[in-house]
């Protein structure tokens, strides 16, 4: 009896010791994380006094952000110096002025269209090579290990963000909308091509065998046995990448490639925060419009996909930096 009691006490003591060690390790872990964070903040030059000194300036700029000024919305509002929300309202009442600003690429409405065109043309230009690399990267089309040549190429492209691709294209076309379009197209090859490859790996073997049994050539097997199964998915993924590329086009504008991103950056440099706020509202409008349109079209093509993106979910997705930078476009 005493032996059993001693055994129970030993087990209880051992459990208590484990729990005590676990608590100590938890506290040590939290302290270590806080210490590393504090050291990291110091490494980045964080100074509390500097932030406190700049806080009034920050609050003043934030106040200006809360009162958007649409004086630059169109050439009409700018020439007539119609400030505040009136600039937007008066411009919308004049479709002719909107069209004129759109064609002349002036005002917020003009540069917004430039951003959308960069995303669209970049996606279209990148699609053919994405399709080629995506198909040839599939082991069902290109035998192992040769398919890894195309997979490796796409992985290399995906490893380089669009913000870096545009720097590579500077010698070709400078920092311009053309360079942004080429950067988006290059990024599309890697991201969209990889999605195509993954989609081909999941198709049914039955239709392929049926086509092969008829004596069809390799190209006919690929066209009628494989691509016919994934054509809707390919279009859906292309629409998704178009949505991502529109966000990337906005980011590229911030580094000077034109579009609404460049407008916002220039206004912030000039401390015209209320005008920058008008540009930011236009960004929200563009992103939500493209995302909701893309989601609805994908829902038509892929009923199994949960594309009932609500307005609230779409607004929440604006905080996803990976989407803005296009770093998670290839993740499924």
Short mmCIF file of C-alpha atoms in Angstrom, two decimals:
data_model
loop_
_atom_site.label_atom_id
_atom_site.label_comp_id
_atom_site.label_asym_id
_atom_site.label_seq_id
_atom_site.Cartn_x
_atom_site.Cartn_y
_atom_site.Cartn_z
CA UNK A 1 0.00 0.00 0.00
CA UNK A 2 2.80 2.35 0.96
CA UNK A 3 4.57 1.39 -2.26
CA UNK A 4 1.51 2.39 -4.33
CA UNK A 5 1.25 5.69 -2.45
CA UNK A 6 4.93 6.36 -3.06
CA UNK A 7 4.49 5.55 -6.74
CA UNK A 8 1.53 7.92 -7.06
CA UNK A 9 3.49 10.64 -5.28
CA UNK A 10 6.41 10.12 -7.66
CA UNK A 11 4.15 10.37 -10.71
CA UNK A 12 2.48 13.47 -9.28
CA UNK A 13 5.86 15.01 -8.55
CA UNK A 14 7.06 14.21 -12.05
CA UNK A 15 3.94 15.77 -13.61
CA UNK A 16 4.31 18.87 -11.45
CA UNK A 17 7.96 19.18 -12.46
CA UNK A 18 7.04 18.87 -16.15
CA UNK A 19 4.33 21.48 -15.76
CA UNK A 20 6.73 23.79 -13.93
CA UNK A 21 9.38 23.34 -16.62
CA UNK A 22 6.78 23.98 -19.34
CA UNK A 23 5.71 27.21 -17.64
CA UNK A 24 9.31 28.32 -17.21
CA UNK A 25 10.04 27.58 -20.88
CA UNK A 26 6.90 29.48 -21.92
CA UNK A 27 7.95 32.52 -19.90
CA UNK A 28 11.51 32.26 -21.24
CA UNK A 29 10.14 31.99 -24.79
CA UNK A 30 7.94 35.07 -24.40
CA UNK A 31 10.82 37.03 -22.88
CA UNK A 32 13.10 35.90 -25.71
CA UNK A 33 10.59 36.98 -28.38
CA UNK A 34 10.15 40.37 -26.70
CA UNK A 35 13.93 40.79 -26.39
CA UNK A 36 14.54 39.87 -30.04
CA UNK A 37 11.73 42.22 -31.12
CA UNK A 38 13.23 45.05 -29.05
CA UNK A 39 16.69 44.40 -30.52
CA UNK A 40 15.17 44.27 -34.00
CA UNK A 41 13.42 47.62 -33.49
CA UNK A 42 16.73 49.11 -32.38
CA UNK A 43 18.44 47.59 -35.43
CA UNK A 44 15.86 49.32 -37.65
CA UNK A 45 16.51 52.64 -35.95
CA UNK A 46 13.32 52.83 -33.90
CA UNK A 47 13.39 55.83 -31.60
CA UNK A 48 10.40 56.55 -29.40
CA UNK A 49 11.40 60.22 -29.06
CA UNK A 50 11.40 60.64 -32.85
CA UNK A 51 7.90 59.17 -33.13
CA UNK A 52 6.62 61.36 -30.29
CA UNK A 53 8.12 64.45 -31.96
CA UNK A 54 6.52 63.60 -35.32
CA UNK A 55 3.15 62.58 -33.87
CA UNK A 56 1.48 66.03 -34.30
CA UNK A 57 2.58 66.11 -37.96
CA UNK A 58 1.23 62.60 -38.45
CA UNK A 59 -2.13 63.51 -36.90
CA UNK A 60 -2.35 66.61 -39.11
CA UNK A 61 -1.67 64.57 -42.26
CA UNK A 62 -4.16 61.94 -41.12
CA UNK A 63 -6.77 64.66 -40.75
CA UNK A 64 -6.17 65.75 -44.33
CA UNK A 65 -6.52 62.13 -45.48
CA UNK A 66 -10.02 62.13 -44.00
CA UNK A 67 -11.11 64.98 -46.27
CA UNK A 68 -10.48 63.76 -49.86
CA UNK A 69 -10.06 66.45 -52.50
CA UNK A 70 -11.21 65.41 -55.98
CA UNK A 71 -10.02 68.60 -57.67
CA UNK A 72 -7.82 66.41 -59.96
CA UNK A 73 -10.56 63.93 -60.82
CA UNK A 74 -10.88 65.25 -64.41
CA UNK A 75 -9.44 68.07 -66.47
CA UNK A 76 -12.74 69.92 -66.00
CA UNK A 77 -12.58 69.86 -62.18
CA UNK A 78 -8.93 70.90 -62.24
CA UNK A 79 -9.39 73.79 -64.67
CA UNK A 80 -12.38 75.09 -62.75
CA UNK A 81 -10.75 74.40 -59.37
CA UNK A 82 -13.73 72.44 -58.10
CA UNK A 83 -12.40 71.09 -54.83
CA UNK A 84 -13.58 68.45 -52.37
CA UNK A 85 -16.29 65.95 -53.22
CA UNK A 86 -17.77 68.53 -55.58
CA UNK A 87 -14.95 67.78 -58.02
CA UNK A 88 -16.15 64.19 -58.25
CA UNK A 89 -19.84 65.09 -58.36
CA UNK A 90 -19.51 67.81 -61.01
CA UNK A 91 -17.29 65.58 -63.17
CA UNK A 92 -19.75 62.67 -63.06
CA UNK A 93 -22.49 65.01 -64.27
CA UNK A 94 -20.44 65.63 -67.45
CA UNK A 95 -19.79 62.31 -69.27
CA UNK A 96 -18.07 64.21 -72.07
CA UNK A 97 -15.46 65.58 -69.66
CA UNK A 98 -14.95 62.09 -68.23
CA UNK A 99 -14.34 60.66 -71.69
CA UNK A 100 -12.04 63.54 -72.60
CA UNK A 101 -9.91 63.00 -69.47
CA UNK A 102 -9.87 59.28 -70.10
CA UNK A 103 -8.58 59.71 -73.66
CA UNK A 104 -6.04 62.35 -72.60
CA UNK A 105 -4.94 60.19 -69.63
CA UNK A 106 -5.30 63.15 -67.31
CA UNK A 107 -6.78 63.45 -63.89
CA UNK A 108 -7.54 60.63 -61.48
CA UNK A 109 -9.92 58.98 -63.91
CA UNK A 110 -7.30 59.02 -66.68
CA UNK A 111 -4.44 57.54 -64.65
CA UNK A 112 -6.81 54.95 -63.17
CA UNK A 113 -7.56 53.69 -66.66
CA UNK A 114 -3.79 53.52 -67.31
CA UNK A 115 -3.45 51.24 -64.27
CA UNK A 116 -6.26 48.97 -65.43
CA UNK A 117 -4.80 48.80 -68.95
CA UNK A 118 -1.36 47.85 -67.54
CA UNK A 119 -2.91 44.97 -65.60
CA UNK A 120 -5.03 43.81 -68.54
CA UNK A 121 -2.42 44.01 -71.31
CA UNK A 122 0.23 42.48 -69.08
CA UNK A 123 -2.06 39.52 -68.37
CA UNK A 124 -2.92 39.05 -72.06
CA UNK A 125 0.73 39.27 -73.17
CA UNK A 126 1.85 36.80 -70.53
CA UNK A 127 -0.95 34.29 -71.19
CA UNK A 128 0.50 32.54 -74.31
CA UNK A 129 3.86 31.78 -72.68
CA UNK A 130 2.12 30.86 -69.43
CA UNK A 131 0.01 28.37 -71.37
CA UNK A 132 3.06 26.98 -73.19
CA UNK A 133 5.24 26.66 -70.09
CA UNK A 134 2.31 25.41 -68.01
CA UNK A 135 1.50 22.61 -70.45
CA UNK A 136 5.12 21.60 -71.05
CA UNK A 137 5.79 21.70 -67.31
CA UNK A 138 3.26 18.91 -66.73
CA UNK A 139 4.74 15.42 -66.41
CA UNK A 140 1.79 14.11 -68.40
CA UNK A 141 2.98 16.07 -71.44
CA UNK A 142 6.75 16.30 -71.05
CA UNK A 143 8.51 13.25 -69.56
CA UNK A 144 10.52 13.50 -66.38
CA UNK A 145 13.07 15.13 -65.91
CA UNK A 146 12.65 17.39 -68.97
CA UNK A 147 9.45 18.90 -67.57
CA UNK A 148 11.55 20.38 -64.77
CA UNK A 149 13.21 22.70 -67.28
CA UNK A 150 9.88 24.50 -67.68
CA UNK A 151 8.92 24.15 -64.02
CA UNK A 152 12.29 25.58 -63.01
CA UNK A 153 11.84 28.49 -65.40
CA UNK A 154 8.43 29.29 -63.95
CA UNK A 155 9.72 28.93 -60.38
CA UNK A 156 12.57 31.31 -61.17
CA UNK A 157 10.16 33.88 -62.60
CA UNK A 158 7.88 33.54 -59.57
CA UNK A 159 10.81 34.00 -57.20
CA UNK A 160 11.37 37.52 -58.55
CA UNK A 161 8.63 40.02 -57.59
CA UNK A 162 7.14 42.31 -60.23
CA UNK A 163 8.72 45.26 -58.41
CA UNK A 164 12.11 43.80 -59.33
CA UNK A 165 11.15 42.81 -62.88
CA UNK A 166 10.36 46.43 -63.71
CA UNK A 167 13.87 47.41 -62.58
CA UNK A 168 15.25 44.82 -65.01
CA UNK A 169 13.23 46.37 -67.85
CA UNK A 170 14.46 49.92 -67.14
CA UNK A 171 17.22 49.77 -69.83
CA UNK A 172 14.56 48.73 -72.35
CA UNK A 173 11.86 51.31 -71.68
CA UNK A 174 12.77 53.27 -68.57
CA UNK A 175 10.37 53.63 -65.66
CA UNK A 176 7.19 53.85 -67.67
CA UNK A 177 3.79 52.16 -68.15
CA UNK A 178 5.42 50.03 -70.89
CA UNK A 179 7.96 48.65 -68.43
CA UNK A 180 5.16 48.02 -65.95
CA UNK A 181 3.23 46.12 -68.60
CA UNK A 182 6.28 43.96 -69.41
CA UNK A 183 6.90 43.31 -65.70
CA UNK A 184 3.29 42.23 -65.21
CA UNK A 185 3.48 40.01 -68.31
CA UNK A 186 6.66 38.33 -67.04
CA UNK A 187 5.15 37.82 -63.62
CA UNK A 188 2.09 36.31 -65.27
CA UNK A 189 4.18 33.65 -67.04
CA UNK A 190 5.48 32.28 -63.75
CA UNK A 191 2.33 32.53 -61.65
CA UNK A 192 -0.30 31.60 -64.22
CA UNK A 193 1.88 28.92 -65.85
CA UNK A 194 2.37 27.15 -62.53
CA UNK A 195 -1.37 27.19 -61.88
CA UNK A 196 -1.91 25.64 -65.31
CA UNK A 197 0.62 22.89 -64.55
CA UNK A 198 -1.00 22.05 -61.22
CA UNK A 199 -4.42 21.95 -62.87
CA UNK A 200 -3.22 19.52 -65.57
CA UNK A 201 -1.80 17.16 -62.94
CA UNK A 202 -5.29 16.64 -61.50
CA UNK A 203 -7.26 15.80 -64.66
CA UNK A 204 -8.85 12.40 -65.31
CA UNK A 205 -6.89 9.79 -67.27
CA UNK A 206 -10.00 8.32 -68.91
CA UNK A 207 -10.54 10.90 -71.69
CA UNK A 208 -6.81 10.87 -72.44
CA UNK A 209 -6.79 7.08 -72.90
CA UNK A 210 -9.92 7.30 -75.06
CA UNK A 211 -8.27 9.83 -77.38
CA UNK A 212 -5.02 7.83 -77.42
CA UNK A 213 -6.87 4.62 -78.38
CA UNK A 214 -8.06 6.29 -81.57
CA UNK A 215 -4.45 6.71 -82.74
CA UNK A 216 -4.41 10.45 -82.16
CA UNK A 217 -1.11 12.31 -82.27
CA UNK A 218 0.50 13.85 -79.17
CA UNK A 219 -0.74 17.33 -80.03
CA UNK A 220 -4.29 15.98 -80.51
CA UNK A 221 -4.11 14.17 -77.16
CA UNK A 222 -3.03 17.39 -75.45
CA UNK A 223 -5.65 19.50 -77.22
CA UNK A 224 -8.68 17.22 -77.07
CA UNK A 225 -7.83 14.92 -74.16
CA UNK A 226 -6.23 17.32 -71.69
CA UNK A 227 -6.90 20.99 -72.44
CA UNK A 228 -10.57 20.30 -73.12
CA UNK A 229 -10.92 19.14 -69.50
CA UNK A 230 -9.36 22.26 -68.00
CA UNK A 231 -10.38 25.04 -70.38
CA UNK A 232 -12.90 26.52 -67.92
CA UNK A 233 -10.41 26.28 -65.05
CA UNK A 234 -7.72 27.92 -67.16
CA UNK A 235 -10.00 30.87 -67.92
CA UNK A 236 -10.98 31.12 -64.24
CA UNK A 237 -7.34 31.17 -63.15
CA UNK A 238 -6.56 33.78 -65.79
CA UNK A 239 -9.31 36.00 -64.38
CA UNK A 240 -7.86 35.51 -60.91
CA UNK A 241 -4.39 36.50 -62.11
CA UNK A 242 -5.92 39.55 -63.84
CA UNK A 243 -7.29 40.58 -60.47
CA UNK A 244 -3.84 40.15 -58.90
CA UNK A 245 -2.12 41.99 -61.75
CA UNK A 246 -4.35 45.03 -61.31
CA UNK A 247 -3.11 45.31 -57.72
CA UNK A 248 0.48 44.85 -58.90
CA UNK A 249 0.00 47.61 -61.50
CA UNK A 250 -1.00 49.98 -58.70
CA UNK A 251 2.12 49.03 -56.72
CA UNK A 252 4.34 49.55 -59.78
CA UNK A 253 2.91 53.04 -60.16
CA UNK A 254 4.25 53.93 -56.72
CA UNK A 255 7.81 53.43 -58.02
CA UNK A 256 7.11 55.75 -60.95
CA UNK A 257 5.63 53.49 -63.63
CA UNK A 258 2.55 55.62 -64.12
CA UNK A 259 -1.06 55.13 -63.22
CA UNK A 260 -2.93 55.88 -60.03
CA UNK A 261 -0.04 54.62 -57.88
CA UNK A 262 2.26 57.31 -59.27
CA UNK A 263 -0.43 59.98 -58.75
CA UNK A 264 -0.75 59.07 -55.07
CA UNK A 265 3.01 58.96 -54.56
CA UNK A 266 3.54 62.38 -56.16
CA UNK A 267 0.75 63.99 -54.11
CA UNK A 268 2.22 62.58 -50.89
CA UNK A 269 5.65 63.92 -51.87
CA UNK A 270 4.01 67.35 -52.29
CA UNK A 271 2.26 66.97 -48.89
CA UNK A 272 -1.10 67.20 -50.69
CA UNK A 273 -2.61 64.51 -48.49
CA UNK A 274 -6.25 65.36 -49.24
CA UNK A 275 -5.61 64.85 -52.98
CA UNK A 276 -3.71 61.62 -52.24
CA UNK A 277 -6.74 60.47 -50.24
CA UNK A 278 -8.91 60.97 -53.34
CA UNK A 279 -6.48 58.74 -55.25
CA UNK A 280 -6.64 56.10 -52.51
CA UNK A 281 -10.43 56.05 -52.69
CA UNK A 282 -10.12 55.51 -56.43
CA UNK A 283 -7.76 52.57 -55.74
CA UNK A 284 -10.37 51.03 -53.47
CA UNK A 285 -12.99 51.49 -56.19
CA UNK A 286 -10.76 49.90 -58.87
CA UNK A 287 -9.74 46.93 -56.74
CA UNK A 288 -13.27 46.20 -55.54
CA UNK A 289 -14.70 46.51 -59.05
CA UNK A 290 -12.12 44.19 -60.61
CA UNK A 291 -12.31 41.69 -57.75
CA UNK A 292 -16.09 41.49 -57.66
CA UNK A 293 -16.30 41.21 -61.45
CA UNK A 294 -13.61 38.51 -61.52
CA UNK A 295 -15.29 36.59 -58.70
CA UNK A 296 -18.66 36.60 -60.43
CA UNK A 297 -17.16 35.43 -63.73
CA UNK A 298 -15.22 32.66 -61.98
CA UNK A 299 -18.40 31.57 -60.25
CA UNK A 300 -19.97 31.08 -63.67
CA UNK A 301 -17.03 28.99 -64.85
CA UNK A 302 -16.32 27.04 -61.67
CA UNK A 303 -19.47 26.46 -59.63
CA UNK A 304 -17.50 24.49 -57.04
CA UNK A 305 -15.44 27.56 -56.19
CA UNK A 306 -16.68 29.72 -53.37
CA UNK A 307 -16.91 32.96 -55.28
CA UNK A 308 -19.68 34.61 -53.35
CA UNK A 309 -17.28 37.27 -52.20
CA UNK A 310 -19.22 39.83 -50.26
CA UNK A 311 -18.40 43.51 -50.28
CA UNK A 312 -17.08 43.20 -46.72
CA UNK A 313 -14.79 40.28 -47.67
CA UNK A 314 -13.53 42.22 -50.67
CA UNK A 315 -12.67 45.19 -48.44
CA UNK A 316 -10.93 42.88 -45.96
CA UNK A 317 -8.81 41.42 -48.76
CA UNK A 318 -7.36 44.87 -49.41
CA UNK A 319 -5.17 44.33 -46.35
CA UNK A 320 -3.51 41.26 -47.87
CA UNK A 321 -0.07 42.55 -48.86
CA UNK A 322 0.77 39.28 -50.61
CA UNK A 323 -1.95 40.01 -53.13
CA UNK A 324 -0.66 43.51 -53.72
CA UNK A 325 2.84 42.23 -54.32
CA UNK A 326 1.68 39.11 -56.16
CA UNK A 327 3.74 36.85 -53.89
CA UNK A 328 0.95 34.32 -53.24
CA UNK A 329 -0.53 34.22 -56.70
CA UNK A 330 0.72 30.70 -57.27
CA UNK A 331 -0.55 29.25 -54.05
CA UNK A 332 -3.65 27.12 -54.17
#
